[in-house]
CSV table of N, CA and C in Angstrom, one decimal:
chain,number,residue,atom,x,y,z
A,1,GLU,N,75.5,98.5,102.1
A,1,GLU,CA,76.9,98.1,102.2
A,1,GLU,C,77.2,97.5,103.5
A,2,ARG,N,76.7,98.1,104.6
A,2,ARG,CA,76.9,97.5,105.9
A,2,ARG,C,76.3,96.1,106.1
A,3,VAL,N,75.1,96.0,105.5
A,3,VAL,CA,74.4,94.7,105.6
A,3,VAL,C,75.1,93.7,104.8
A,4,LYS,N,75.7,94.0,103.7
A,4,LYS,CA,76.5,93.1,102.9
A,4,LYS,C,77.7,92.7,103.6
A,5,ARG,N,78.4,93.6,104.3
A,5,ARG,CA,79.6,93.3,105.1
A,5,ARG,C,79.3,92.4,106.2
A,6,GLU,N,78.1,92.6,106.9
A,6,GLU,CA,77.7,91.8,108.0
A,6,GLU,C,77.4,90.4,107.5
A,7,ALA,N,76.7,90.3,106.4
A,7,ALA,CA,76.4,89.0,105.8
A,7,ALA,C,77.7,88.2,105.4
A,8,LEU,N,78.6,88.9,104.9
A,8,LEU,CA,79.9,88.3,104.5
A,8,LEU,C,80.6,87.8,105.7
A,9,ALA,N,80.6,88.6,106.8
A,9,ALA,CA,81.3,88.3,108.0
A,9,ALA,C,80.6,87.0,108.6
A,10,GLU,N,79.3,86.9,108.5
A,10,GLU,CA,78.6,85.8,109.0
A,10,GLU,C,79.0,84.5,108.3
A,11,TYR,N,79.1,84.6,106.9
A,11,TYR,CA,79.5,83.5,106.1
A,11,TYR,C,80.9,83.1,106.5
A,12,ALA,N,81.8,84.1,106.7
A,12,ALA,CA,83.2,83.8,107.0
A,12,ALA,C,83.4,83.1,108.3
A,13,GLU,N,82.4,83.2,109.2
A,13,GLU,CA,82.5,82.5,110.5
A,13,GLU,C,82.2,81.0,110.4
A,14,MET,N,81.6,80.6,109.3
A,14,MET,CA,81.3,79.2,109.0
A,14,MET,C,82.6,78.5,108.8
A,15,GLU,N,82.7,77.3,109.5
A,15,GLU,CA,83.9,76.6,109.5
A,15,GLU,C,84.3,76.1,108.1
A,16,ARG,N,83.3,75.7,107.3
A,16,ARG,CA,83.6,75.1,106.0
A,16,ARG,C,83.2,76.0,104.8
A,17,ILE,N,83.5,77.2,104.9
A,17,ILE,CA,83.2,78.1,103.8
A,17,ILE,C,84.1,77.9,102.6
A,18,GLY,N,83.5,77.9,101.4
A,18,GLY,CA,84.3,77.9,100.2
A,18,GLY,C,84.5,79.3,99.7
A,19,VAL,N,85.7,79.5,99.1
A,19,VAL,CA,85.9,80.9,98.6
A,19,VAL,C,84.9,81.4,97.6
A,20,GLY,N,84.3,80.5,96.9
A,20,GLY,CA,83.3,80.9,95.9
A,20,GLY,C,82.1,81.6,96.6
A,21,VAL,N,81.8,81.4,97.8
A,21,VAL,CA,80.8,82.1,98.5
A,21,VAL,C,81.2,83.6,98.6
A,22,ILE,N,82.4,83.8,98.9
A,22,ILE,CA,82.9,85.2,98.9
A,22,ILE,C,82.8,85.9,97.6
A,23,ARG,N,83.1,85.2,96.5
A,23,ARG,CA,83.0,85.8,95.2
A,23,ARG,C,81.6,86.1,94.9
A,24,VAL,N,80.6,85.2,95.2
A,24,VAL,CA,79.2,85.5,94.9
A,24,VAL,C,78.7,86.6,95.7
A,25,ALA,N,79.1,86.7,97.0
A,25,ALA,CA,78.7,87.9,97.8
A,25,ALA,C,79.3,89.2,97.3
A,26,ARG,N,80.4,89.1,96.6
A,26,ARG,CA,81.0,90.3,96.0
A,26,ARG,C,80.4,90.6,94.6
A,27,GLN,N,79.5,89.8,94.2
A,27,GLN,CA,78.8,89.9,92.9
A,27,GLN,C,79.8,89.9,91.7
A,28,GLN,N,80.7,88.9,91.8
A,28,GLN,CA,81.7,88.7,90.7
A,28,GLN,C,81.5,87.4,90.1
A,29,THR,N,81.8,87.3,88.8
A,29,THR,CA,81.7,86.0,88.1
A,29,THR,C,83.1,85.3,88.1
A,30,GLN,N,83.1,84.0,87.9
A,30,GLN,CA,84.4,83.3,87.8
A,30,GLN,C,85.2,83.9,86.6
A,31,VAL,N,84.6,84.2,85.6
A,31,VAL,CA,85.2,84.8,84.4
A,31,VAL,C,85.9,86.1,84.7
A,32,ALA,N,85.2,87.0,85.5
A,32,ALA,CA,85.8,88.3,85.8
A,32,ALA,C,87.0,88.1,86.8
A,33,VAL,N,86.9,87.2,87.7
A,33,VAL,CA,88.0,86.9,88.6
A,33,VAL,C,89.2,86.3,87.9
A,34,ALA,N,88.9,85.4,87.0
A,34,ALA,CA,90.0,84.7,86.1
A,34,ALA,C,90.7,85.8,85.3
A,35,GLU,N,90.0,86.7,84.8
A,35,GLU,CA,90.7,87.8,84.0
A,35,GLU,C,91.6,88.6,84.9
A,36,GLN,N,91.2,88.9,86.1
A,36,GLN,CA,92.0,89.7,87.0
A,36,GLN,C,93.2,88.9,87.4
A,37,MET,N,93.1,87.6,87.6
A,37,MET,CA,94.2,86.7,88.0
A,37,MET,C,95.1,86.3,86.8
A,38,HIS,N,94.6,86.5,85.6
A,38,HIS,CA,95.3,86.1,84.4
A,38,HIS,C,95.4,84.6,84.3
A,39,VAL,N,94.3,83.9,84.6
A,39,VAL,CA,94.2,82.5,84.5
A,39,VAL,C,92.9,82.1,83.8
A,40,PRO,N,92.8,80.9,83.3
A,40,PRO,CA,91.5,80.5,82.7
A,40,PRO,C,90.4,80.4,83.8
A,41,GLN,N,89.2,80.5,83.3
A,41,GLN,CA,88.0,80.4,84.3
A,41,GLN,C,88.0,79.0,84.9
A,42,SER,N,88.5,78.0,84.2
A,42,SER,CA,88.5,76.7,84.8
A,42,SER,C,89.4,76.6,86.0
A,43,ALA,N,90.5,77.4,86.1
A,43,ALA,CA,91.4,77.4,87.2
A,43,ALA,C,90.7,78.1,88.4
A,44,VAL,N,89.9,79.1,88.2
A,44,VAL,CA,89.1,79.7,89.3
A,44,VAL,C,88.1,78.7,89.9
A,45,SER,N,87.4,78.0,89.0
A,45,SER,CA,86.5,76.9,89.4
A,45,SER,C,87.2,75.9,90.2
A,46,ARG,N,88.4,75.4,89.8
A,46,ARG,CA,89.1,74.4,90.5
A,46,ARG,C,89.5,74.9,91.9
A,47,LEU,N,90.0,76.2,92.0
A,47,LEU,CA,90.3,76.8,93.3
A,47,LEU,C,89.1,76.8,94.2
A,48,GLU,N,88.0,77.2,93.7
A,48,GLU,CA,86.8,77.3,94.5
A,48,GLU,C,86.3,75.9,95.0
A,49,ASN,N,86.7,74.9,94.4
A,49,ASN,CA,86.2,73.6,94.7
A,49,ASN,C,87.2,72.7,95.4
A,50,GLN,N,88.4,73.2,95.6
A,50,GLN,CA,89.4,72.3,96.3
A,50,GLN,C,89.4,72.6,97.8
A,51,ASN,N,90.0,71.7,98.5
A,51,ASN,CA,90.1,71.9,100.0
A,51,ASN,C,91.3,72.6,100.5
A,52,ASP,N,92.3,72.8,99.6
A,52,ASP,CA,93.6,73.3,100.1
A,52,ASP,C,94.2,74.1,98.9
A,53,CYS,N,94.9,75.2,99.2
A,53,CYS,CA,95.6,76.0,98.2
A,53,CYS,C,96.7,76.7,98.8
A,54,LEU,N,97.6,77.2,97.9
A,54,LEU,CA,98.7,78.0,98.4
A,54,LEU,C,98.2,79.4,98.9
A,55,LEU,N,98.9,79.9,99.9
A,55,LEU,CA,98.5,81.3,100.4
A,55,LEU,C,98.6,82.3,99.3
A,56,SER,N,99.7,82.2,98.5
A,56,SER,CA,99.9,83.2,97.4
A,56,SER,C,98.7,83.2,96.4
A,57,THR,N,98.2,82.0,96.1
A,57,THR,CA,97.0,81.9,95.2
A,57,THR,C,95.8,82.5,95.9
A,58,LEU,N,95.6,82.2,97.1
A,58,LEU,CA,94.4,82.7,97.8
A,58,LEU,C,94.5,84.2,97.9
A,59,ARG,N,95.7,84.8,98.1
A,59,ARG,CA,95.9,86.2,98.2
A,59,ARG,C,95.6,86.8,96.9
A,60,LYS,N,96.0,86.2,95.8
A,60,LYS,CA,95.8,86.7,94.4
A,60,LYS,C,94.2,86.7,94.2
A,61,TYR,N,93.6,85.6,94.6
A,61,TYR,CA,92.1,85.5,94.4
A,61,TYR,C,91.4,86.6,95.1
A,62,VAL,N,91.7,86.8,96.4
A,62,VAL,CA,91.1,87.9,97.2
A,62,VAL,C,91.4,89.2,96.6
A,63,GLY,N,92.6,89.4,96.1
A,63,GLY,CA,93.0,90.7,95.4
A,63,GLY,C,92.1,90.9,94.2
A,64,ALA,N,91.9,89.8,93.4
A,64,ALA,CA,91.0,90.0,92.2
A,64,ALA,C,89.6,90.4,92.6
A,65,LEU,N,89.2,90.1,93.8
A,65,LEU,CA,87.9,90.5,94.3
A,65,LEU,C,87.9,91.9,94.9
A,66,GLY,N,89.1,92.5,94.9
A,66,GLY,CA,89.2,93.9,95.5
A,66,GLY,C,89.6,93.9,96.9
A,67,GLY,N,89.9,92.8,97.5
A,67,GLY,CA,90.3,92.7,98.9
A,67,GLY,C,91.7,92.5,99.2
A,68,THR,N,92.0,92.4,100.4
A,68,THR,CA,93.4,92.1,100.9
A,68,THR,C,93.3,90.9,101.9
A,69,LEU,N,94.1,89.9,101.7
A,69,LEU,CA,94.1,88.8,102.6
A,69,LEU,C,94.9,89.1,103.8
A,70,GLU,N,94.4,88.9,105.0
A,70,GLU,CA,95.1,89.0,106.2
A,70,GLU,C,95.1,87.7,107.0
A,71,MET,N,96.2,87.4,107.7
A,71,MET,CA,96.3,86.2,108.4
A,71,MET,C,96.8,86.4,109.8
A,72,ARG,N,96.3,85.6,110.8
A,72,ARG,CA,96.8,85.7,112.1
A,72,ARG,C,96.6,84.4,112.8
A,73,ALA,N,97.5,84.1,113.8
A,73,ALA,CA,97.4,82.9,114.6
A,73,ALA,C,96.8,83.4,115.9
A,74,VAL,N,95.8,82.6,116.4
A,74,VAL,CA,95.1,83.0,117.6
A,74,VAL,C,95.4,81.9,118.7
A,75,PHE,N,95.8,82.4,119.8
A,75,PHE,CA,96.1,81.6,121.0
A,75,PHE,C,95.3,82.0,122.2
A,76,PRO,N,95.2,81.2,123.2
A,76,PRO,CA,94.3,81.6,124.4
A,76,PRO,C,94.8,82.9,125.0
A,77,ASP,N,96.1,83.2,124.9
A,77,ASP,CA,96.6,84.4,125.5
A,77,ASP,C,96.8,85.6,124.6
A,78,GLY,N,96.3,85.4,123.3
A,78,GLY,CA,96.5,86.5,122.4
A,78,GLY,C,96.6,86.1,120.9
A,79,ALA,N,96.7,87.0,120.0
A,79,ALA,CA,96.8,86.7,118.6
A,79,ALA,C,98.1,87.4,118.0
A,80,VAL,N,98.6,86.7,117.0
A,80,VAL,CA,99.8,87.2,116.3
A,80,VAL,C,99.5,87.4,114.8
A,81,GLU,N,99.7,88.6,114.3
A,81,GLU,CA,99.5,88.9,112.9
A,81,GLU,C,100.7,88.2,112.1
A,82,LEU,N,100.4,87.5,111.0
A,82,LEU,CA,101.4,86.8,110.2
A,82,LEU,C,101.6,87.6,108.9
A,83,ASP,N,102.0,88.8,109.0
A,83,ASP,CA,102.2,89.7,107.8
A,83,ASP,C,103.2,89.1,106.9
A,84,GLY,N,104.3,88.6,107.4
A,84,GLY,CA,105.4,88.2,106.5
A,84,GLY,C,105.0,87.1,105.5
A,85,LEU,N,104.0,86.3,105.9
A,85,LEU,CA,103.6,85.2,105.0
A,85,LEU,C,102.8,85.7,103.9
A,86,MET,N,102.3,86.9,104.0
A,86,MET,CA,101.3,87.5,103.0
A,86,MET,C,102.0,88.4,102.0
A,87,ARG,N,103.3,88.7,102.2
A,87,ARG,CA,103.9,89.7,101.3
A,87,ARG,C,104.8,88.9,100.3
A,88,MET,N,104.9,89.4,99.1
A,88,MET,CA,105.8,88.9,98.1
A,88,MET,C,107.2,89.5,98.3
A,89,PRO,N,108.3,88.8,98.1
A,89,PRO,CA,109.6,89.4,98.2
A,89,PRO,C,109.7,90.5,97.1
A,90,ALA,N,110.5,91.5,97.4
A,90,ALA,CA,110.7,92.6,96.4
A,90,ALA,C,111.1,92.1,95.1
A,91,GLY,N,110.5,92.5,94.0
A,91,GLY,CA,110.9,92.1,92.7
A,91,GLY,C,110.4,90.8,92.2
A,92,ALA,N,109.7,90.0,93.1
A,92,ALA,CA,109.3,88.7,92.7
A,92,ALA,C,108.0,88.8,91.9
A,93,GLU,N,108.0,88.0,90.8
A,93,GLU,CA,106.8,87.9,90.0
A,93,GLU,C,106.0,86.7,90.5
A,94,GLU,N,104.7,86.9,90.7
A,94,GLU,CA,103.9,85.8,91.2
A,94,GLU,C,103.2,85.1,90.1
A,95,GLN,N,103.2,83.8,90.0
A,95,GLN,CA,102.4,83.0,89.1
A,95,GLN,C,101.4,82.2,89.9
A,96,PRO,N,100.1,82.3,89.8
A,96,PRO,CA,99.2,81.5,90.6
A,96,PRO,C,99.4,80.1,90.3
A,97,SER,N,99.3,79.3,91.4
A,97,SER,CA,99.4,77.8,91.3
A,97,SER,C,98.1,77.2,91.4
A,98,LEU,N,97.4,77.1,90.4
A,98,LEU,CA,96.0,76.6,90.4
A,98,LEU,C,96.1,75.2,89.8
């Protein structure tokens, strides 16, 4: 487990990582992730191959893999957690935009 986490962290440091690498490292199929997200498998494939996506979609994708998406802005004099961008408003239903 520790080795897997270290390998995933190493992948995450790569500047041009695709989210599909994370899915493969988590030993999940596109079909399984699609079922968790309530979207077709083709939508997961599209997400994994595009250069840009909504934060809400990425959060749902990471959640389907059993994780939590965290975001922060890093400056020379420190970092700021961007929690508010990652939470859904109370009572809001999220529909992934794939």
